[in-house]
Short mmCIF file of C-alpha atoms in Angstrom, two decimals:
data_model
loop_
_atom_site.label_atom_id
_atom_site.label_comp_id
_atom_site.label_asym_id
_atom_site.label_seq_id
_atom_site.Cartn_x
_atom_site.Cartn_y
_atom_site.Cartn_z
CA MET F 13 25.24 20.38 -21.21
CA ARG F 14 22.08 20.81 -23.23
CA VAL F 15 19.31 18.20 -22.86
CA SER F 16 16.79 17.66 -25.67
CA LEU F 17 13.11 18.13 -24.90
CA PRO F 18 12.22 14.44 -25.47
CA LEU F 19 15.00 13.33 -23.15
CA ALA F 20 14.01 15.88 -20.49
CA VAL F 21 10.40 14.69 -20.62
CA ALA F 22 11.49 11.07 -20.38
CA LEU F 23 13.77 11.82 -17.38
CA SER F 24 10.92 13.56 -15.56
CA PHE F 25 8.86 10.39 -15.89
CA VAL F 26 11.70 8.34 -14.37
CA LEU F 27 12.19 10.75 -11.46
CA ALA F 28 8.46 10.82 -10.73
CA GLY F 29 8.31 7.05 -11.00
CA ALA F 30 11.23 6.51 -8.59
CA ALA F 31 8.99 7.83 -5.80
CA HIS F 32 6.68 4.83 -6.27
CA GLY F 33 9.32 2.40 -5.06
CA ALA F 34 9.90 -0.93 -6.67
CA GLU F 35 7.06 -0.83 -9.19
CA ARG F 36 8.29 -2.17 -12.50
CA TYR F 37 9.30 0.27 -15.26
CA VAL F 38 6.55 0.96 -17.78
CA PRO F 39 7.78 1.70 -21.32
CA LEU F 40 7.14 5.22 -22.65
CA GLN F 41 4.80 4.06 -25.44
CA GLN F 42 2.55 2.42 -22.84
CA ARG F 43 2.60 5.46 -20.55
CA LEU F 44 1.94 8.18 -23.09
CA SER F 45 -0.89 8.65 -25.53
CA ALA F 46 -0.17 9.31 -29.23
CA GLU F 47 -0.90 13.02 -28.62
CA GLN F 48 1.57 13.13 -25.72
CA LEU F 49 4.29 11.35 -27.78
CA LYS F 50 3.77 13.92 -30.53
CA ALA F 51 3.69 16.89 -28.15
CA THR F 52 7.00 15.82 -26.56
CA GLY F 53 8.69 14.98 -29.82
CA LEU F 54 9.19 11.35 -28.85
CA ASP F 55 7.17 10.26 -31.88
CA THR F 56 10.13 11.34 -34.06
CA LEU F 57 12.39 8.66 -32.56
CA SER F 58 12.88 5.33 -34.29
CA PRO F 59 11.68 2.15 -32.56
CA GLN F 60 15.32 1.32 -31.79
CA GLN F 61 15.85 4.75 -30.22
CA ILE F 62 12.68 4.40 -28.15
CA GLN F 63 13.82 0.88 -27.03
CA LEU F 64 17.26 2.23 -26.07
CA LEU F 65 15.71 5.19 -24.25
CA ASP F 66 13.39 2.83 -22.32
CA GLN F 67 16.38 0.64 -21.46
CA LEU F 68 18.40 3.62 -20.18
CA LEU F 69 15.50 5.05 -18.22
CA SER F 70 14.74 1.66 -16.68
CA GLN F 71 18.37 1.36 -15.53
CA ASP F 72 18.38 4.90 -14.15
CA ARG F 73 15.16 4.20 -12.32
CA ALA F 74 16.59 1.02 -10.75
CA VAL F 75 19.63 2.98 -9.55
CA ALA F 76 17.44 5.80 -8.18
CA VAL F 77 15.19 3.34 -6.33
CA GLU F 78 18.16 1.55 -4.82
CA GLU F 79 19.75 4.86 -3.78
CA THR F 80 16.49 5.94 -2.11
CA ALA F 81 16.26 2.59 -0.26
CA ARG F 82 19.90 2.95 0.87
CA GLN F 83 19.18 6.46 2.15
CA VAL F 84 16.09 5.34 4.04
CA ARG F 85 18.07 2.47 5.68
CA SER F 86 20.80 4.95 6.63
CA GLU F 87 18.33 7.43 8.10
CA ARG F 88 16.72 4.67 10.19
CA ARG F 89 20.08 3.69 11.59
CA GLY F 90 20.80 7.36 12.26
CA LEU F 91 17.61 7.71 14.26
CA LEU F 92 18.70 4.96 16.60
CA ASP F 93 22.20 6.48 16.87
CA ARG F 94 20.85 9.95 17.76
CA HIS F 95 18.69 8.58 20.56
CA GLY F 96 21.42 6.43 21.93
CA PRO F 97 21.10 2.81 23.00
CA GLU F 98 17.68 1.36 23.50
CA GLU F 99 17.95 1.58 27.30
CA PRO F 100 16.02 3.90 29.60
CA LEU F 101 17.37 7.42 29.95
CA VAL F 102 17.14 8.90 33.43
CA SER F 103 17.54 12.61 34.04
CA LYS F 104 15.77 15.54 35.67
CA LEU F 105 13.75 18.25 34.05
CA LYS F 106 15.67 21.48 33.87
CA ALA F 107 15.20 23.77 36.86
CA GLY F 108 11.81 25.34 37.22
CA GLU F 109 8.38 24.33 38.33
CA PHE F 110 6.78 21.40 36.57
CA ARG F 111 3.02 21.36 36.17
CA GLY F 112 2.65 18.61 33.56
CA TRP F 113 2.51 18.29 29.77
CA SER F 114 0.22 18.10 26.77
CA GLY F 115 0.72 17.50 23.05
CA GLY F 116 3.44 19.79 21.69
CA THR F 117 5.06 20.56 25.05
CA VAL F 118 8.87 20.59 24.80
CA LEU F 119 10.56 19.26 27.94
CA GLU F 120 14.18 20.13 28.48
CA LEU F 121 16.36 17.80 30.61
CA GLU F 122 19.32 18.69 32.74
CA ASN F 123 21.55 16.75 30.32
CA GLY F 124 20.61 19.26 27.60
CA GLN F 125 18.30 16.96 25.61
CA ARG F 126 14.92 18.28 24.53
CA TRP F 127 11.91 16.04 23.99
CA ARG F 128 8.55 17.01 22.41
CA VAL F 129 5.35 15.39 23.70
CA ILE F 130 3.50 13.90 20.73
CA GLU F 131 0.83 11.98 22.61
CA GLY F 132 -0.57 12.13 26.14
CA SER F 133 -1.21 14.70 28.82
CA LEU F 134 -0.62 15.16 32.52
CA PHE F 135 -1.78 18.10 34.64
CA LEU F 136 -0.65 18.56 38.22
CA GLY F 137 -2.62 20.74 40.61
CA LYS F 138 0.50 21.47 42.65
CA PRO F 139 3.78 22.37 40.89
CA VAL F 140 6.74 20.03 41.40
CA PRO F 141 10.32 21.38 41.31
CA ALA F 142 12.45 19.62 38.63
CA PRO F 143 11.24 16.01 38.95
CA LYS F 144 13.32 13.02 37.87
CA VAL F 145 12.12 11.63 34.53
CA THR F 146 12.69 8.34 32.79
CA ILE F 147 12.45 7.98 29.02
CA ARG F 148 12.09 4.39 27.84
CA PRO F 149 12.03 2.89 24.32
CA GLY F 150 8.71 1.47 23.34
CA MET F 151 7.39 -0.64 20.49
CA MET F 152 8.10 0.31 16.87
CA GLY F 153 10.72 2.94 17.67
CA GLY F 154 8.57 5.06 20.01
CA TRP F 155 9.85 6.65 23.24
CA TYR F 156 7.82 7.16 26.43
CA LEU F 157 8.48 9.64 29.24
CA GLU F 158 7.28 9.26 32.79
CA ALA F 159 7.84 11.68 35.66
CA GLU F 160 8.78 10.40 39.11
CA GLY F 161 5.71 9.74 41.25
CA GLN F 162 3.30 9.81 38.26
CA THR F 163 1.61 6.92 36.48
CA GLN F 164 0.71 8.68 33.23
CA LYS F 165 3.21 8.49 30.42
CA ALA F 166 3.81 10.67 27.38
CA LYS F 167 4.90 9.49 23.97
CA VAL F 168 7.80 11.75 23.08
CA LYS F 169 10.16 12.47 20.22
CA ARG F 170 13.66 13.89 20.55
CA VAL F 171 14.02 17.49 19.38
CA GLU F 172 17.41 18.00 17.66
#
């Protein structure tokens, strides 16, 4: 299917505008200068054609915005599903000596899950063999890890 240049230009405005969320649709003649209308060929359309094009683009934008919102809601639900119920997770660190963590450290649990430290640090002078850890849900969707016998916590994010 071949798309005319004026229509392609108009569609690019809609797609770019969909990223701005629920802002109202701005008609083409208010968005573009006379020079831009001429350069794109939109100045050759009749007022009725421009009005119809604005109407179609406005409808397409509304559909695109709703689809984006639906996708975001779905991804948010998926995040909760991937991390399981919002109850503490108790496991042990995979075998090996544990000396602590800092930002970016990936901690692997015996249950196979991997969690990356995104905030916080803990340094132990003496290594501990595979301590028990608890990962608890926090405010606003965050997760916090604490190692048995330690008071410092790390904000963590599940690594898929």
